[in-house]
CSV table of C-alpha atoms in Angstrom, one decimal:
chain,number,residue,atom,x,y,z
A,16,UNK,CA,-53.1,20.3,37.4
A,17,UNK,CA,-56.8,19.4,37.7
A,18,UNK,CA,-57.9,17.3,34.7
A,19,UNK,CA,-60.7,19.7,33.7
A,20,UNK,CA,-58.2,22.5,33.4
A,21,UNK,CA,-56.9,21.4,30.0
A,22,UNK,CA,-57.9,24.6,28.2
A,23,UNK,CA,-54.4,26.1,27.9
A,24,UNK,CA,-53.5,23.0,25.8
A,25,UNK,CA,-56.3,23.9,23.4
A,26,UNK,CA,-54.8,27.3,22.9
A,27,UNK,CA,-51.5,25.6,22.2
A,28,UNK,CA,-53.2,23.4,19.7
A,29,UNK,CA,-54.7,26.3,17.8
A,30,UNK,CA,-51.2,27.8,17.6
A,31,UNK,CA,-49.9,24.5,16.4
A,32,UNK,CA,-52.3,24.4,13.5
A,33,UNK,CA,-50.6,27.5,12.1
A,34,UNK,CA,-47.2,25.8,12.4
A,35,UNK,CA,-48.0,22.4,11.0
A,36,UNK,CA,-50.6,23.0,8.3
A,37,UNK,CA,-49.7,24.3,4.9
A,38,UNK,CA,-49.7,28.1,4.6
A,39,UNK,CA,-50.8,28.2,1.0
A,40,UNK,CA,-49.9,27.2,-2.6
A,41,UNK,CA,-46.3,27.4,-3.7
A,42,UNK,CA,-45.6,30.3,-6.0
A,43,UNK,CA,-43.0,29.0,-8.5
A,44,UNK,CA,-43.9,27.0,-11.6
A,45,UNK,CA,-41.5,24.2,-10.5
A,46,UNK,CA,-43.0,23.8,-7.0
A,47,UNK,CA,-46.5,24.0,-8.5
A,48,UNK,CA,-45.6,21.1,-10.9
A,49,UNK,CA,-44.2,19.0,-8.0
A,50,UNK,CA,-47.3,19.7,-5.9
A,51,UNK,CA,-49.6,18.7,-8.8
A,52,UNK,CA,-47.6,15.5,-9.4
A,53,UNK,CA,-48.0,14.4,-5.8
A,54,UNK,CA,-51.4,15.6,-4.9
A,55,UNK,CA,-53.3,12.4,-5.7
A,56,UNK,CA,-51.2,10.1,-3.5
A,57,UNK,CA,-51.0,12.6,-0.7
A,58,UNK,CA,-54.7,13.2,-0.7
A,59,UNK,CA,-55.4,9.4,-0.7
A,60,UNK,CA,-52.9,8.9,2.2
A,61,UNK,CA,-54.4,11.9,4.1
A,62,UNK,CA,-58.0,10.5,3.7
A,63,UNK,CA,-56.8,7.2,5.1
A,64,UNK,CA,-55.0,8.8,8.0
A,65,UNK,CA,-58.1,10.9,8.8
A,66,UNK,CA,-60.2,7.8,8.9
A,67,UNK,CA,-57.9,6.0,11.2
A,68,UNK,CA,-57.7,8.9,13.7
A,69,UNK,CA,-61.4,9.5,13.6
A,70,UNK,CA,-61.9,5.8,14.3
A,71,UNK,CA,-59.8,6.2,17.5
A,72,UNK,CA,-62.1,8.8,19.0
A,73,UNK,CA,-65.2,7.0,17.8
A,74,UNK,CA,-64.4,3.7,19.5
A,75,UNK,CA,-63.0,5.3,22.7
A,76,UNK,CA,-66.3,7.3,22.9
A,77,UNK,CA,-68.2,4.0,22.6
A,78,UNK,CA,-66.1,2.5,25.4
A,79,UNK,CA,-66.9,5.5,27.6
A,80,UNK,CA,-70.7,5.4,26.8
A,81,UNK,CA,-70.9,1.6,27.3
A,82,UNK,CA,-68.9,1.7,30.6
A,83,UNK,CA,-71.0,4.5,32.0
A,84,UNK,CA,-74.2,2.6,31.1
A,85,UNK,CA,-72.9,-0.6,32.7
A,86,UNK,CA,-73.0,-2.5,29.3
A,87,UNK,CA,-69.9,-4.6,29.7
A,88,UNK,CA,-70.5,-6.6,26.5
A,89,UNK,CA,-70.6,-3.4,24.4
A,90,UNK,CA,-67.6,-2.0,26.3
A,91,UNK,CA,-65.6,-5.1,25.6
A,92,UNK,CA,-66.5,-5.0,21.9
A,93,UNK,CA,-65.6,-1.4,21.6
A,94,UNK,CA,-62.3,-1.9,23.4
A,95,UNK,CA,-61.4,-4.6,20.9
A,96,UNK,CA,-61.9,-2.0,18.2
A,97,UNK,CA,-59.8,0.6,20.0
A,98,UNK,CA,-56.9,-1.9,20.0
A,99,UNK,CA,-57.5,-2.9,16.4
A,100,UNK,CA,-57.5,0.8,15.4
A,101,UNK,CA,-54.3,1.5,17.3
A,102,UNK,CA,-52.6,-1.4,15.5
A,103,UNK,CA,-53.8,0.1,12.2
A,104,UNK,CA,-52.5,3.6,13.0
A,105,UNK,CA,-49.1,2.1,14.0
A,106,UNK,CA,-49.0,0.0,10.9
A,107,UNK,CA,-49.6,3.1,8.8
A,108,UNK,CA,-46.1,4.4,9.6
A,109,UNK,CA,-44.3,1.1,9.0
A,110,UNK,CA,-43.7,1.7,5.3
A,111,UNK,CA,-41.8,4.8,6.2
A,112,UNK,CA,-40.1,4.1,9.5
A,113,UNK,CA,-40.0,0.3,9.8
A,114,UNK,CA,-41.5,-2.4,12.1
A,115,UNK,CA,-39.7,-1.3,15.2
A,116,UNK,CA,-41.1,2.2,15.0
A,117,UNK,CA,-44.6,0.8,14.3
A,118,UNK,CA,-44.4,-1.4,17.4
A,119,UNK,CA,-43.1,1.6,19.4
A,120,UNK,CA,-46.1,3.7,18.3
A,121,UNK,CA,-48.5,1.0,19.1
A,122,UNK,CA,-47.1,0.8,22.6
A,123,UNK,CA,-47.5,4.5,23.1
A,124,UNK,CA,-51.0,4.5,21.8
A,125,UNK,CA,-51.8,1.7,24.2
A,126,UNK,CA,-50.4,3.9,27.0
A,127,UNK,CA,-52.7,6.7,25.8
A,128,UNK,CA,-55.8,4.5,26.0
A,129,UNK,CA,-54.8,3.1,29.3
A,130,UNK,CA,-54.5,6.5,30.8
A,131,UNK,CA,-57.9,7.5,29.4
A,132,UNK,CA,-59.4,4.3,31.0
A,133,UNK,CA,-57.7,5.3,34.3
A,134,UNK,CA,-59.5,8.6,34.1
A,135,UNK,CA,-62.8,6.9,33.3
A,136,UNK,CA,-62.4,4.6,36.3
A,137,UNK,CA,-61.3,7.3,38.7
A,138,UNK,CA,-63.7,7.9,41.6
A,139,UNK,CA,-61.9,10.7,43.4
A,140,UNK,CA,-60.2,14.0,42.4
A,141,UNK,CA,-56.9,12.6,43.4
A,142,UNK,CA,-57.3,9.6,41.1
A,143,UNK,CA,-58.4,11.9,38.3
A,144,UNK,CA,-55.3,14.0,38.8
A,145,UNK,CA,-53.1,10.9,38.6
A,146,UNK,CA,-54.8,9.8,35.4
A,147,UNK,CA,-54.4,13.3,33.9
A,148,UNK,CA,-50.7,13.3,34.8
A,149,UNK,CA,-50.4,10.0,32.8
A,150,UNK,CA,-52.4,11.4,29.9
A,151,UNK,CA,-50.1,14.5,29.7
A,152,UNK,CA,-46.9,12.5,30.1
A,153,UNK,CA,-48.0,10.1,27.4
A,154,UNK,CA,-48.7,13.0,25.1
A,155,UNK,CA,-45.1,14.2,25.6
A,156,UNK,CA,-43.8,10.7,24.9
A,157,UNK,CA,-45.7,10.4,21.6
A,158,UNK,CA,-44.6,13.9,20.6
A,159,UNK,CA,-40.9,13.1,21.3
A,160,UNK,CA,-41.2,9.8,19.3
A,161,UNK,CA,-42.9,11.3,16.3
A,162,UNK,CA,-40.6,14.4,16.2
A,163,UNK,CA,-37.6,12.2,16.5
A,164,UNK,CA,-38.7,10.2,13.5
A,165,UNK,CA,-39.7,13.3,11.4
A,166,UNK,CA,-38.0,16.7,11.7
A,167,UNK,CA,-41.0,18.3,10.1
A,168,UNK,CA,-43.0,17.7,13.3
A,169,UNK,CA,-41.8,20.2,16.0
A,170,UNK,CA,-42.0,18.4,19.4
A,171,UNK,CA,-43.5,21.3,21.3
A,172,UNK,CA,-46.2,21.7,18.7
A,173,UNK,CA,-47.0,18.0,18.8
A,174,UNK,CA,-47.1,18.0,22.5
A,175,UNK,CA,-49.7,20.8,22.5
A,176,UNK,CA,-51.8,19.0,19.9
A,177,UNK,CA,-51.7,15.7,21.7
A,178,UNK,CA,-52.3,17.2,25.2
A,179,UNK,CA,-55.3,19.0,23.8
A,180,UNK,CA,-56.6,15.7,22.4
A,181,UNK,CA,-56.2,14.1,25.8
A,182,UNK,CA,-58.1,17.1,27.3
A,183,UNK,CA,-61.0,16.4,24.9
A,184,UNK,CA,-61.2,12.8,26.1
A,185,UNK,CA,-61.4,14.1,29.7
A,186,UNK,CA,-64.0,16.7,29.0
A,187,UNK,CA,-66.1,14.1,27.1
A,188,UNK,CA,-66.0,11.7,30.0
A,189,UNK,CA,-67.0,14.5,32.4
A,190,UNK,CA,-69.9,15.5,30.2
A,191,UNK,CA,-71.2,12.0,29.6
A,192,UNK,CA,-71.0,11.2,33.3
A,193,UNK,CA,-73.0,14.3,34.0
A,194,UNK,CA,-75.5,13.5,31.3
A,195,UNK,CA,-74.7,16.9,29.7
A,196,UNK,CA,-75.3,15.6,26.2
A,197,UNK,CA,-75.6,19.0,24.5
A,198,UNK,CA,-72.2,20.0,25.7
A,199,UNK,CA,-70.8,16.6,24.8
A,200,UNK,CA,-72.1,17.0,21.3
A,201,UNK,CA,-70.1,20.2,20.9
A,202,UNK,CA,-67.0,18.4,22.4
A,203,UNK,CA,-67.5,15.6,19.9
A,204,UNK,CA,-67.5,18.0,17.0
A,205,UNK,CA,-64.3,19.6,18.3
A,206,UNK,CA,-62.7,16.2,18.8
A,207,UNK,CA,-63.4,15.2,15.2
A,208,UNK,CA,-61.9,18.4,13.8
A,209,UNK,CA,-58.9,18.0,16.1
A,210,UNK,CA,-58.3,14.5,14.8
A,211,UNK,CA,-58.3,16.0,11.3
A,212,UNK,CA,-55.6,18.5,12.3
A,213,UNK,CA,-53.4,15.7,13.7
A,214,UNK,CA,-53.9,13.5,10.7
A,215,UNK,CA,-53.3,16.3,8.3
A,216,UNK,CA,-50.1,17.3,10.1
A,217,UNK,CA,-48.8,13.8,10.1
A,218,UNK,CA,-49.5,13.2,6.4
A,219,UNK,CA,-48.0,16.5,5.4
A,220,UNK,CA,-44.8,15.9,7.4
A,221,UNK,CA,-44.4,12.4,6.0
A,222,UNK,CA,-45.0,13.5,2.5
A,223,UNK,CA,-42.4,16.3,2.9
A,224,UNK,CA,-39.9,13.8,4.4
A,225,UNK,CA,-40.4,11.1,1.8
A,226,UNK,CA,-41.4,12.9,-1.5
A,227,UNK,CA,-40.3,10.0,-3.7
A,228,UNK,CA,-42.9,7.7,-2.0
A,229,UNK,CA,-45.7,10.1,-3.1
A,230,UNK,CA,-44.5,10.8,-6.7
C-alpha cells in the first residue's frame, strides 16, 4: 500500500467512534446515580489523557518541522519531548495495569515514533512504503496490547483508529515537505480531534473496567 493511500483507515476510524464513544445518558435512576458519582474523576482523568495525546502530535509535528527546515537543535529538543511524552502516556496506565504493562506500552510508542521518523527520512517511494508498513504493523501491535488489557476496547476498532492516526502523520509530513501549509492546517485540526477520540475511548474503557477507582 502506498503511504498516502491511508484514507480507508480514516473511514474505519469514523466507524470506530460510534463503537467506542458513549451513545448517550443511561436511562435508569440507578445508572444515573452511578454516572453522577463518577463523573468528576472520569472527567479529570479524561482531560489529562487528552492533554497527553495532544502533546504527542504537537511534539512530533515540531520534530517534522524542525527536521525539514534543517534545524537540528530544535529537532533534538522536540524529540526529547516526544520521548518524555511517551513515558507519561505509558505511566498513565500503570495504576491500572502495572509497571510491566506501562513499560510495554512505552516500547510500542517508541516503535510508533521510530516508524514515523523512518517515513520522514525516506527519500524514495520504496522507502516510504517500508516505513508505512512499519506504521501499520505497529498500530496493530498497540491495538492487540490495549485490547488484551481491556476487553472494552475492540481490537479491530483500535487498529482502525491507530492506523488512521499514523496516516495523519504521513499526510502531515507530505504536506509540510510540499509547503502546502493550508492543507497541513486542516490536517492538524483533524489530528487534534482524532487524538481526542483516542483519549476519550481509552478513558471510557478504563473507567468501565475499573469503576471502583473512579468512585
